[in-house]
Structure formats: C-alpha cells, structure tokens
mmCIF file of C-alpha atoms and ligand atoms in Angstrom:
data_model
loop_
_atom_site.group_PDB
_atom_site.id
_atom_site.type_symbol
_atom_site.label_atom_id
_atom_site.label_comp_id
_atom_site.label_asym_id
_atom_site.label_seq_id
_atom_site.Cartn_x
_atom_site.Cartn_y
_atom_site.Cartn_z
ATOM 1 C CA MET A 1 88.385 111.324 117.866
ATOM 2 C CA SER A 2 91.698 110.910 116.347
ATOM 3 C CA HIS A 3 92.338 108.081 113.822
ATOM 4 C CA PRO A 4 94.854 106.083 113.227
ATOM 5 C CA ALA A 5 98.064 107.735 110.894
ATOM 6 C CA GLY A 6 97.601 107.995 107.353
ATOM 7 C CA VAL A 7 93.489 107.454 108.102
ATOM 8 C CA ALA A 8 91.410 110.516 107.769
ATOM 9 C CA ARG A 9 88.131 109.500 109.114
ATOM 10 C CA HIS A 10 86.799 106.157 109.654
ATOM 11 C CA CYS A 11 82.587 105.145 109.854
ATOM 12 C CA ARG A 12 80.148 102.921 109.576
ATOM 13 C CA LEU A 13 77.898 103.263 106.244
ATOM 14 C CA PRO A 14 75.721 104.298 105.240
ATOM 15 C CA HIS A 15 75.693 107.775 106.692
ATOM 16 C CA GLU A 16 73.417 110.301 106.714
ATOM 17 C CA ASP A 17 76.338 112.385 106.133
ATOM 18 C CA PHE A 18 77.524 111.158 102.608
ATOM 19 C CA GLY A 19 73.963 111.203 101.710
ATOM 20 C CA PRO A 20 73.751 114.345 99.791
ATOM 21 C CA ALA A 21 77.751 113.869 98.642
ATOM 22 C CA TRP A 22 75.468 111.179 95.716
ATOM 23 C CA THR A 23 72.900 114.012 94.354
ATOM 24 C CA SER A 24 74.798 117.614 94.954
ATOM 25 C CA ILE A 25 77.258 116.764 92.142
ATOM 26 C CA LYS A 26 75.552 116.691 88.611
ATOM 27 C CA LEU A 27 76.083 114.567 86.023
ATOM 28 C CA ASP A 28 74.868 112.147 83.571
ATOM 29 C CA ASP A 29 73.648 109.743 85.460
ATOM 30 C CA GLY A 30 74.709 107.083 83.135
ATOM 31 C CA VAL A 31 78.796 107.940 85.488
ATOM 32 C CA ARG A 32 75.962 107.044 88.478
ATOM 33 C CA GLU A 33 74.911 103.850 87.291
ATOM 34 C CA ARG A 34 78.009 102.801 85.747
ATOM 35 C CA LEU A 35 80.434 103.832 88.841
ATOM 36 C CA LEU A 36 77.535 101.370 91.125
ATOM 37 C CA ALA A 37 77.460 98.721 88.748
ATOM 38 C CA GLN A 38 80.970 98.877 88.802
ATOM 39 C CA ALA A 39 81.679 98.601 91.973
ATOM 40 C CA LEU A 40 79.650 96.040 92.961
ATOM 41 C CA LEU A 41 80.834 93.522 90.724
ATOM 42 C CA SER A 42 84.085 94.279 91.396
ATOM 43 C CA LEU A 43 83.157 92.985 94.950
ATOM 44 C CA THR A 44 80.795 90.118 94.697
ATOM 45 C CA VAL A 45 83.449 89.451 91.552
ATOM 46 C CA ARG A 46 86.560 89.036 93.336
ATOM 47 C CA GLN A 47 84.566 86.879 96.507
ATOM 48 C CA LYS A 48 83.763 84.409 94.175
ATOM 49 C CA LEU A 49 86.237 83.640 91.763
ATOM 50 C CA ARG A 50 89.933 83.849 92.291
ATOM 51 C CA PHE A 51 92.697 86.472 90.767
ATOM 52 C CA GLU A 52 94.225 84.347 88.163
ATOM 53 C CA VAL A 53 90.740 83.886 86.715
ATOM 54 C CA ALA A 54 89.129 87.086 87.832
ATOM 55 C CA PRO A 55 91.942 89.777 88.122
ATOM 56 C CA LEU A 56 90.468 92.631 89.735
ATOM 57 C CA HIS A 57 92.274 94.056 91.631
ATOM 58 C CA GLY A 58 89.008 96.449 93.581
ATOM 59 C CA LEU A 59 90.101 99.545 92.488
ATOM 60 C CA ILE A 60 88.191 102.342 90.837
ATOM 61 C CA LEU A 61 89.618 105.625 89.632
ATOM 62 C CA LEU A 62 88.078 109.328 89.553
ATOM 63 C CA ALA A 63 90.538 111.247 87.794
ATOM 64 C CA GLY A 64 89.843 114.425 85.814
ATOM 65 C CA VAL A 65 90.444 118.282 86.808
ATOM 66 C CA PRO A 66 89.956 119.901 89.929
ATOM 67 C CA GLY A 67 86.916 121.175 91.250
ATOM 68 C CA THR A 68 85.056 118.604 89.562
ATOM 69 C CA GLY A 69 83.449 116.091 92.480
ATOM 70 C CA LYS A 70 85.526 113.354 92.746
ATOM 71 C CA THR A 71 85.908 113.191 95.870
ATOM 72 C CA THR A 72 82.602 114.382 96.844
ATOM 73 C CA LEU A 73 81.386 111.498 94.120
ATOM 74 C CA ALA A 74 83.382 109.038 95.668
ATOM 75 C CA ARG A 75 82.280 109.085 99.067
ATOM 76 C CA GLY A 76 78.447 109.084 97.904
ATOM 77 C CA LEU A 77 79.961 106.445 95.832
ATOM 78 C CA ALA A 78 80.719 104.844 98.332
ATOM 79 C CA ASN A 79 77.555 104.891 100.889
ATOM 80 C CA GLN A 80 75.415 103.713 97.651
ATOM 81 C CA ILE A 81 77.751 101.087 97.935
ATOM 82 C CA ALA A 82 77.089 100.125 101.551
ATOM 83 C CA LYS A 83 72.893 100.412 100.752
ATOM 84 C CA ARG A 84 73.301 98.632 98.051
ATOM 85 C CA ILE A 85 74.113 95.797 100.926
ATOM 86 C CA PRO A 86 71.912 96.525 103.576
ATOM 87 C CA ASP A 87 72.617 92.103 104.901
ATOM 88 C CA THR A 88 76.408 93.228 105.439
ATOM 89 C CA ASN A 89 77.843 95.153 106.945
ATOM 90 C CA ALA A 90 80.242 98.697 105.847
ATOM 91 C CA THR A 91 83.077 99.675 106.851
ATOM 92 C CA PHE A 92 84.190 104.100 105.213
ATOM 93 C CA VAL A 93 88.369 104.391 105.532
ATOM 94 C CA GLU A 94 89.368 107.681 104.334
ATOM 95 C CA ILE A 95 93.121 107.935 103.721
ATOM 96 C CA ASP A 96 95.304 110.660 104.044
ATOM 97 C CA PRO A 97 98.374 110.366 102.535
ATOM 98 C CA HIS A 98 99.725 113.545 102.148
ATOM 99 C CA ALA A 99 99.993 112.952 106.134
ATOM 100 C CA LEU A 100 101.483 109.896 104.846
ATOM 101 C CA ILE A 101 104.431 110.754 103.577
ATOM 102 C CA SER A 102 104.826 113.782 105.055
ATOM 103 C CA SER A 103 108.950 113.860 105.626
ATOM 104 C CA ALA A 104 107.657 115.033 110.169
ATOM 105 C CA LEU A 105 106.526 111.209 110.130
ATOM 106 C CA GLY A 106 109.622 109.674 108.369
ATOM 107 C CA ARG A 107 110.003 106.411 107.943
ATOM 108 C CA SER A 108 107.047 107.098 104.984
ATOM 109 C CA GLN A 109 107.822 103.190 103.672
ATOM 110 C CA GLN A 110 106.860 101.715 107.116
ATOM 111 C CA ALA A 111 103.654 103.814 107.682
ATOM 112 C CA VAL A 112 102.809 103.009 103.598
ATOM 113 C CA ALA A 113 102.786 99.010 104.471
ATOM 114 C CA LYS A 114 101.428 99.442 108.012
ATOM 115 C CA LEU A 115 98.678 101.349 106.411
ATOM 116 C CA PHE A 116 97.483 98.215 104.001
ATOM 117 C CA GLU A 117 98.644 95.432 106.021
ATOM 118 C CA GLU A 118 97.338 96.506 109.572
ATOM 119 C CA THR A 119 95.951 99.589 110.232
ATOM 120 C CA ILE A 120 92.856 98.633 106.814
ATOM 121 C CA PRO A 121 91.876 95.595 107.568
ATOM 122 C CA GLU A 122 91.970 96.002 110.744
ATOM 123 C CA ILE A 123 89.575 98.712 110.584
ATOM 124 C CA ALA A 124 87.422 97.018 108.088
ATOM 125 C CA MET A 125 86.940 92.667 109.215
ATOM 126 C CA ASP A 126 83.503 92.836 109.716
ATOM 127 C CA GLY A 127 82.141 93.019 106.372
ATOM 128 C CA VAL A 128 83.773 95.435 103.598
ATOM 129 C CA GLY A 129 85.518 98.123 103.855
ATOM 130 C CA LEU A 130 85.367 100.524 101.487
ATOM 131 C CA VAL A 131 88.614 102.966 101.209
ATOM 132 C CA LEU A 132 89.124 106.232 99.410
ATOM 133 C CA LEU A 133 92.241 107.383 98.453
ATOM 134 C CA ASP A 134 91.600 110.593 97.791
ATOM 135 C CA GLU A 135 94.140 112.707 95.526
ATOM 136 C CA VAL A 136 96.296 108.936 94.771
ATOM 137 C CA GLU A 137 99.046 110.586 93.174
ATOM 138 C CA THR A 138 101.131 112.061 96.244
ATOM 139 C CA LEU A 139 100.956 108.292 97.199
ATOM 140 C CA ALA A 140 102.005 106.480 93.857
ATOM 141 C CA VAL A 141 103.701 109.204 92.743
ATOM 142 C CA SER A 142 105.034 108.085 89.209
ATOM 143 C CA ARG A 143 108.424 106.411 89.568
ATOM 144 C CA HIS A 144 109.280 107.453 86.212
ATOM 145 C CA ARG A 145 109.003 111.685 86.722
ATOM 146 C CA LEU A 146 110.939 111.217 90.210
ATOM 147 C CA SER A 147 114.818 112.368 89.983
ATOM 148 C CA LEU A 148 116.595 111.700 92.796
ATOM 149 C CA GLU A 149 117.448 115.406 93.686
ATOM 150 C CA ALA A 150 114.380 116.611 94.214
ATOM 151 C CA ASN A 151 112.608 113.575 96.013
ATOM 152 C CA PRO A 152 114.327 111.969 98.988
ATOM 153 C CA VAL A 153 114.432 108.367 98.710
ATOM 154 C CA ASP A 154 111.949 108.033 100.807
ATOM 155 C CA VAL A 155 109.341 109.232 98.711
ATOM 156 C CA HIS A 156 109.936 106.306 95.908
ATOM 157 C CA ARG A 157 110.302 103.992 98.661
ATOM 158 C CA ALA A 158 106.732 105.070 99.688
ATOM 159 C CA THR A 159 105.267 104.333 96.391
ATOM 160 C CA ASP A 160 106.889 100.962 96.303
ATOM 161 C CA ALA A 161 105.543 100.595 99.740
ATOM 162 C CA ALA A 162 101.825 101.889 98.167
ATOM 163 C CA LEU A 163 101.210 99.414 95.168
ATOM 164 C CA ALA A 164 102.846 97.100 97.192
ATOM 165 C CA GLY A 165 99.923 97.700 99.763
ATOM 166 C CA MET A 166 97.448 97.968 97.476
ATOM 167 C CA ASP A 167 98.350 95.066 96.446
ATOM 168 C CA ARG A 168 98.392 92.689 99.085
ATOM 169 C CA LEU A 169 95.337 93.990 100.743
ATOM 170 C CA THR A 170 92.859 93.459 98.060
ATOM 171 C CA ARG A 171 93.992 90.701 97.290
ATOM 172 C CA GLU A 172 94.173 88.849 100.403
ATOM 173 C CA HIS A 173 90.964 91.079 101.356
ATOM 174 C CA ARG A 174 88.594 90.741 99.049
ATOM 175 C CA ASN A 175 86.381 92.513 101.060
ATOM 176 C CA VAL A 176 88.141 95.840 100.310
ATOM 177 C CA LEU A 177 87.272 97.667 97.842
ATOM 178 C CA LEU A 178 89.630 100.826 96.434
ATOM 179 C CA ILE A 179 88.507 103.608 95.275
ATOM 180 C CA ALA A 180 90.883 106.736 94.521
ATOM 181 C CA THR A 181 90.967 109.558 92.748
ATOM 182 C CA THR A 182 93.543 112.117 91.118
ATOM 183 C CA ASN A 183 93.001 115.239 88.889
ATOM 184 C CA PHE A 184 96.893 114.650 88.095
ATOM 185 C CA PRO A 185 97.090 111.222 86.480
ATOM 186 C CA GLU A 186 100.300 112.023 84.510
ATOM 187 C CA ALA A 187 101.174 112.270 88.073
ATOM 188 C CA LEU A 188 100.099 109.002 88.981
ATOM 189 C CA ASP A 189 102.248 105.731 88.520
ATOM 190 C CA ALA A 190 101.382 103.780 85.485
ATOM 191 C CA ALA A 191 101.379 100.481 87.766
ATOM 192 C CA VAL A 192 98.090 102.127 89.424
ATOM 193 C CA ILE A 193 96.457 102.811 87.110
ATOM 194 C CA SER A 194 97.325 99.917 84.745
ATOM 195 C CA ARG A 195 95.782 98.469 88.367
ATOM 196 C CA ALA A 196 92.086 100.491 87.947
ATOM 197 C CA ASP A 197 88.989 97.992 87.409
ATOM 198 C CA HIS A 198 87.610 100.918 85.951
ATOM 199 C CA ILE A 199 88.720 104.245 85.493
ATOM 200 C CA GLU A 200 86.077 106.941 85.210
ATOM 201 C CA GLU A 201 86.583 110.470 83.520
ATOM 202 C CA ILE A 202 84.891 113.386 85.598
ATOM 203 C CA GLY A 203 84.455 116.590 82.526
ATOM 204 C CA LEU A 204 84.190 119.634 83.361
ATOM 205 C CA PRO A 205 80.122 120.215 83.217
ATOM 206 C CA ASN A 206 77.847 119.988 80.438
ATOM 207 C CA GLY A 207 75.845 123.139 80.124
ATOM 208 C CA ALA A 208 72.039 120.593 81.218
ATOM 209 C CA ALA A 209 74.957 120.400 84.830
ATOM 210 C CA ARG A 210 76.302 123.639 84.684
ATOM 211 C CA ARG A 211 72.346 124.610 84.505
ATOM 212 C CA GLU A 212 72.095 122.354 87.370
ATOM 213 C CA ILE A 213 74.548 123.366 89.576
ATOM 214 C CA ILE A 214 73.508 126.898 89.663
ATOM 215 C CA ALA A 215 69.478 126.110 90.393
ATOM 216 C CA ASP A 216 71.197 124.207 92.487
ATOM 217 C CA THR A 217 72.678 127.050 93.941
ATOM 218 C CA LEU A 218 70.787 130.020 94.083
ATOM 219 C CA ASN A 219 68.187 127.883 95.369
ATOM 220 C CA ALA A 220 69.466 127.199 98.912
ATOM 221 C CA ILE A 221 70.705 130.605 98.321
ATOM 222 C CA GLY A 222 66.466 131.554 98.068
ATOM 223 C CA GLY A 223 65.247 129.313 101.372
ATOM 224 C CA VAL A 224 66.643 132.002 102.942
ATOM 225 C CA TRP A 225 66.924 135.399 100.966
ATOM 226 C CA LYS A 226 64.077 135.330 99.339
ATOM 227 C CA ARG A 227 64.901 137.262 96.399
ATOM 228 C CA VAL A 228 67.724 135.241 95.124
ATOM 229 C CA LYS A 229 65.210 132.687 94.116
ATOM 230 C CA ALA A 230 63.462 134.773 91.025
ATOM 231 C CA LEU A 231 67.357 134.181 89.926
ATOM 232 C CA GLU A 232 66.700 130.846 88.868
ATOM 233 C CA ALA A 233 64.241 131.422 86.082
ATOM 234 C CA GLN A 234 67.702 133.573 84.985
ATOM 235 C CA ALA A 235 69.403 129.680 84.976
ATOM 236 C CA ASP A 236 69.724 128.693 81.261
ATOM 237 C CA ARG A 237 71.401 132.591 80.177
ATOM 238 C CA LEU A 238 73.712 131.743 83.100
ATOM 239 C CA ALA A 239 74.611 128.222 82.668
ATOM 240 C CA GLU A 240 76.278 129.965 79.200
ATOM 241 C CA ALA A 241 77.861 132.316 81.326
ATOM 242 C CA ALA A 242 79.741 129.447 83.148
ATOM 243 C CA LYS A 243 80.532 127.338 80.363
ATOM 244 C CA GLY A 244 84.520 126.299 80.597
ATOM 245 C CA LEU A 245 84.561 126.748 84.700
ATOM 246 C CA ASP A 246 84.014 123.083 87.068
ATOM 247 C CA GLY A 247 81.176 122.587 89.809
ATOM 248 C CA ARG A 248 83.231 124.440 92.123
ATOM 249 C CA ARG A 249 84.223 127.254 90.388
ATOM 250 C CA ILE A 250 80.595 127.571 89.364
ATOM 251 C CA ARG A 251 79.213 127.627 93.736
ATOM 252 C CA LYS A 252 81.355 129.471 94.314
ATOM 253 C CA GLY A 253 81.250 132.077 91.658
ATOM 254 C CA ILE A 254 77.567 132.872 93.050
ATOM 255 C CA PHE A 255 78.727 134.025 96.266
ATOM 256 C CA ALA A 256 81.654 135.593 95.325
ATOM 257 C CA ALA A 257 78.652 138.114 92.968
ATOM 258 C CA MET A 258 77.231 138.293 96.434
ATOM 259 C CA ALA A 259 80.067 139.746 97.834
ATOM 260 C CA SER A 260 80.324 142.426 94.319
ATOM 261 C CA ASP A 261 80.004 145.010 96.306
ATOM 262 C CA ILE A 262 78.858 145.800 100.242
ATOM 263 C CA ASP A 263 75.149 146.960 99.985
ATOM 264 C CA THR A 264 74.977 143.063 98.298
ATOM 265 C CA ALA A 265 77.463 142.199 100.529
ATOM 266 C CA LYS A 266 75.027 143.462 104.017
ATOM 267 C CA ASP A 267 71.550 142.729 102.471
ATOM 268 C CA PRO A 268 71.982 139.449 99.729
ATOM 269 C CA ASN A 269 68.824 139.302 98.213
ATOM 270 C CA ARG A 270 70.158 142.644 95.440
ATOM 271 C CA LEU A 271 71.969 139.932 93.736
ATOM 272 C CA THR A 272 71.513 140.452 90.221
ATOM 273 C CA VAL A 273 71.943 138.292 86.634
ATOM 274 C CA LEU A 274 74.292 140.915 85.568
ATOM 275 C CA GLN A 275 76.908 140.117 89.013
ATOM 276 C CA ILE A 276 76.325 136.673 88.224
ATOM 277 C CA GLU A 277 78.021 136.861 84.793
ATOM 278 C CA SER A 278 80.349 139.735 86.065
ATOM 279 C CA THR A 279 82.356 137.884 88.660
ATOM 280 C CA PHE A 280 81.845 133.793 85.941
ATOM 281 C CA ARG A 281 83.732 136.138 83.209
ATOM 282 C CA HIS A 282 86.018 137.246 85.881
ATOM 283 C CA ALA A 283 86.604 133.242 86.587
ATOM 284 C CA LEU A 284 87.413 132.618 83.405
ATOM 285 C CA THR A 285 89.853 135.237 82.892
ATOM 286 C CA VAL A 286 91.870 133.179 85.671
ATOM 287 C CA LEU A 287 91.555 130.512 84.651
ATOM 288 C CA LYS A 288 92.925 131.625 81.018
ATOM 289 C CA GLY A 289 95.533 133.124 82.810
ATOM 290 C CA THR A 290 96.617 130.790 84.729
ATOM 291 C CA THR A 291 96.317 127.588 82.618
ATOM 292 C CA ASN A 292 98.654 129.956 79.733
ATOM 293 C CA GLU A 293 101.302 130.948 82.695
ATOM 294 C CA SER A 294 101.092 126.792 82.528
ATOM 295 C CA THR A 295 101.766 125.920 78.895
ATOM 296 C CA ALA A 296 104.150 129.372 78.492
HETATM 297 N N1 LIG B 301 79.306 118.782 88.847
HETATM 298 C C1 LIG B 301 79.373 119.112 89.547
HETATM 299 N N2 LIG B 301 77.877 119.413 90.646
HETATM 300 C C2 LIG B 301 78.193 120.135 91.246
HETATM 301 N N3 LIG B 301 78.478 121.072 92.343
HETATM 302 C C3 LIG B 301 80.128 120.337 91.882
HETATM 303 C C4 LIG B 301 80.154 119.662 90.488
HETATM 304 N N4 LIG B 301 81.758 119.377 90.362
HETATM 305 C C5 LIG B 301 82.313 120.238 92.171
HETATM 306 N N5 LIG B 301 81.148 121.071 92.174
HETATM 307 C C6 LIG B 301 81.207 121.095 93.390
HETATM 308 O O1 LIG B 301 82.560 121.894 94.295
HETATM 309 C C7 LIG B 301 82.691 121.295 95.235
HETATM 310 C C8 LIG B 301 84.163 120.385 95.431
HETATM 311 O O2 LIG B 301 83.713 119.491 95.051
HETATM 312 P P1 LIG B 301 85.368 118.524 95.106
HETATM 313 O O3 LIG B 301 86.008 118.444 96.234
HETATM 314 O O4 LIG B 301 84.555 116.504 95.706
HETATM 315 O O5 LIG B 301 85.585 118.781 93.233
HETATM 316 P P2 LIG B 301 87.750 116.973 93.365
HETATM 317 O O6 LIG B 301 87.489 117.062 92.340
HETATM 318 O O7 LIG B 301 87.615 116.194 94.288
HETATM 319 O O8 LIG B 301 87.858 118.637 93.954
HETATM 320 P P3 LIG B 301 90.026 118.207 93.587
HETATM 321 O O9 LIG B 301 90.282 117.693 92.367
HETATM 322 O O10 LIG B 301 90.423 119.388 94.143
HETATM 323 O O11 LIG B 301 91.078 117.199 94.820
HETATM 324 C C9 LIG B 301 81.726 119.699 95.945
HETATM 325 O O12 LIG B 301 81.331 120.062 97.269
HETATM 326 C C10 LIG B 301 80.388 120.979 94.543
HETATM 327 O O13 LIG B 301 79.706 121.511 95.707
HETATM 328 MG MG1 LIG B 302 89.670 115.790 95.770
#
C-alpha cells in the first residue's frame, strides 16, 4: 500500500500487530501507567478547555539512548490509548521524518507544511489521531546547532515549518496527540522540548528489567529449541553480565551467542550460559570503545 509523502504507515487502532509492543518492553510499570494517564489526560483536557487556560500541546516525548524501546513503546502506547477510548475511532499515523527532509524530495518546507496541515488532519479526521513522530530530532534539528555551511537552508526552513505545523495541528485539531521519540535530545530544538506536555526519560534497563528481557528471549527460543529453556534458571547471573547494555543489545546478544561457533549455530540446543556471558562481555567492550571514541 502506498502512503502519502512523509507518512510511513497508517491504520486503525487497536491493531493486533501493536499488542505485544506494550508488554515486550520491560520497564517499571509506573512508566507505562504514567504515559497512558498523561496521554488520556492530554486528549480529554484539550477537548474540554481552551488552549489559553490549558496550554497543552498534545505532545508526549520519549527520550533516551538508542535501543531502549522508545519506538516500540510509542506504538504500544498508541494502541493502549485506542483501547481506553472504545467508543471513539482511533487512527495511527507514523511519520517518516527522513523522507521529509531528504534532498530527493526537495522543497522540504512545503512538504512539512503539507504533512501537518493537510495529510495528518485528513487521515485522522474522524475520532482521535495518534501520531508517531519517530526520531523527531531529524525533523526539528536544533536551529541553534545548525551551521549554515553544513546544513542547507532548506533544513532550517523545514525545522521552522515543522514547529509551526506541530503547533497548528494540535491547536486546530484537538483530537490529535503527537507521540515523539528522540535518542538525541541535545540535538532537538528547545522549542519542541518546551512544547511537550510530558517528557519521559527511558533509561537503560535495570537489573529486574534485564532479567525479564533475558528470560523472555530464552523462553521464546526455548519454544523452538527445547534445551535452551533450561538456561532461564540462570537469568539472574546473565542479567548481572548484561549490566550496562540496552534492551536491544541484550536480545541481540543472545542470538549472537547462538552464532558463537558453527556447531551451536547448526543446533541452538547447544547454547550455554558461558557463550551468552561472553557475547555480553564483548558487547560491553565494543560499547566502551565507541563511547571513548566519541568523547575523545
Ligand atoms: N526495556 C526493554 N525490554 C525489552 N526489550 C527491549 C527493551 N528495550 C529494547 N528492547 C528490544 O529492542 C528492540 C528495539 O527497540 P526500539 O527500536 O523500540 O528502541 P528505540 O529506543 O526506539 O531505539 P532507537 O533510539 O535506536 O530508535 C525492541 O523491539 C525490543 O526487542
Ligand atoms: Mg526508535
């Protein structure tokens, strides 16, 4: 199915594809509750009170380092909101910011304006529109940090158009809620941050979350290769070894361990705790190297 320019996908919610997104990300239940409460409140208040009294922009921002589950959680949140408003149609729209500022598309400013002023309101015309603005910093690059030499004027204009568009969209369409994610809040325009009704910092998984991620992954693998299930008993030890890794890296690490050698790759039943610990250690070393480089 083709989508309008700048839209990665859109569909009605609740949608079965989105169900696991909410539960597969392991974090404090408090975070989920807070996000859902904030989102529902923002939608309700904005439909009942004037902006001058209740300056809510209908923007929720999830910020945190890469691989911590922000995008997945944002999709899950949209789905949960839809479930809590059963008598109202809910439409999900995922914006593709890269397409918007790509040079191939050109004329970014107009493209951005059209997206916010026409495309999204049209898609989300009936009921509630839940809009995912993933990696919002690419769209709203801090004007502060942009140097005219390194970045085409077009990007500046696109940033202005994005800010104006977001403002107008949520002011004129109080049935629209924007859920934005960023793994680079320093690059994000301060105006976007100040517009957010709620900013949730999604951190690296703590011990309990790491344990759950590991157990969940081993359990899934164990559904196919039965002997892997036994490793779940070692989840505490593995959670300790994974300290400092993000959720994506932890899940990937277990699969990387399955490729430790050809025998294990051919028969994942042979996977051992030592192999997983070793891949976690390796991932931590690589991570340390890249952090040192970037701060050097
Ligand atoms: N806390 C977590 N619990 C369980 N799984 C996690 C967690 N964090 C990340 N993951 C895993 O990593 C995958 C990727 O997460 P996602 O793409 O949502 O992260 P992100 O924060 O948006 O990353 P980026 O900033 O790089 O876009 C998820 O689908 C999930 O499998
Ligand atoms: Mg993401």
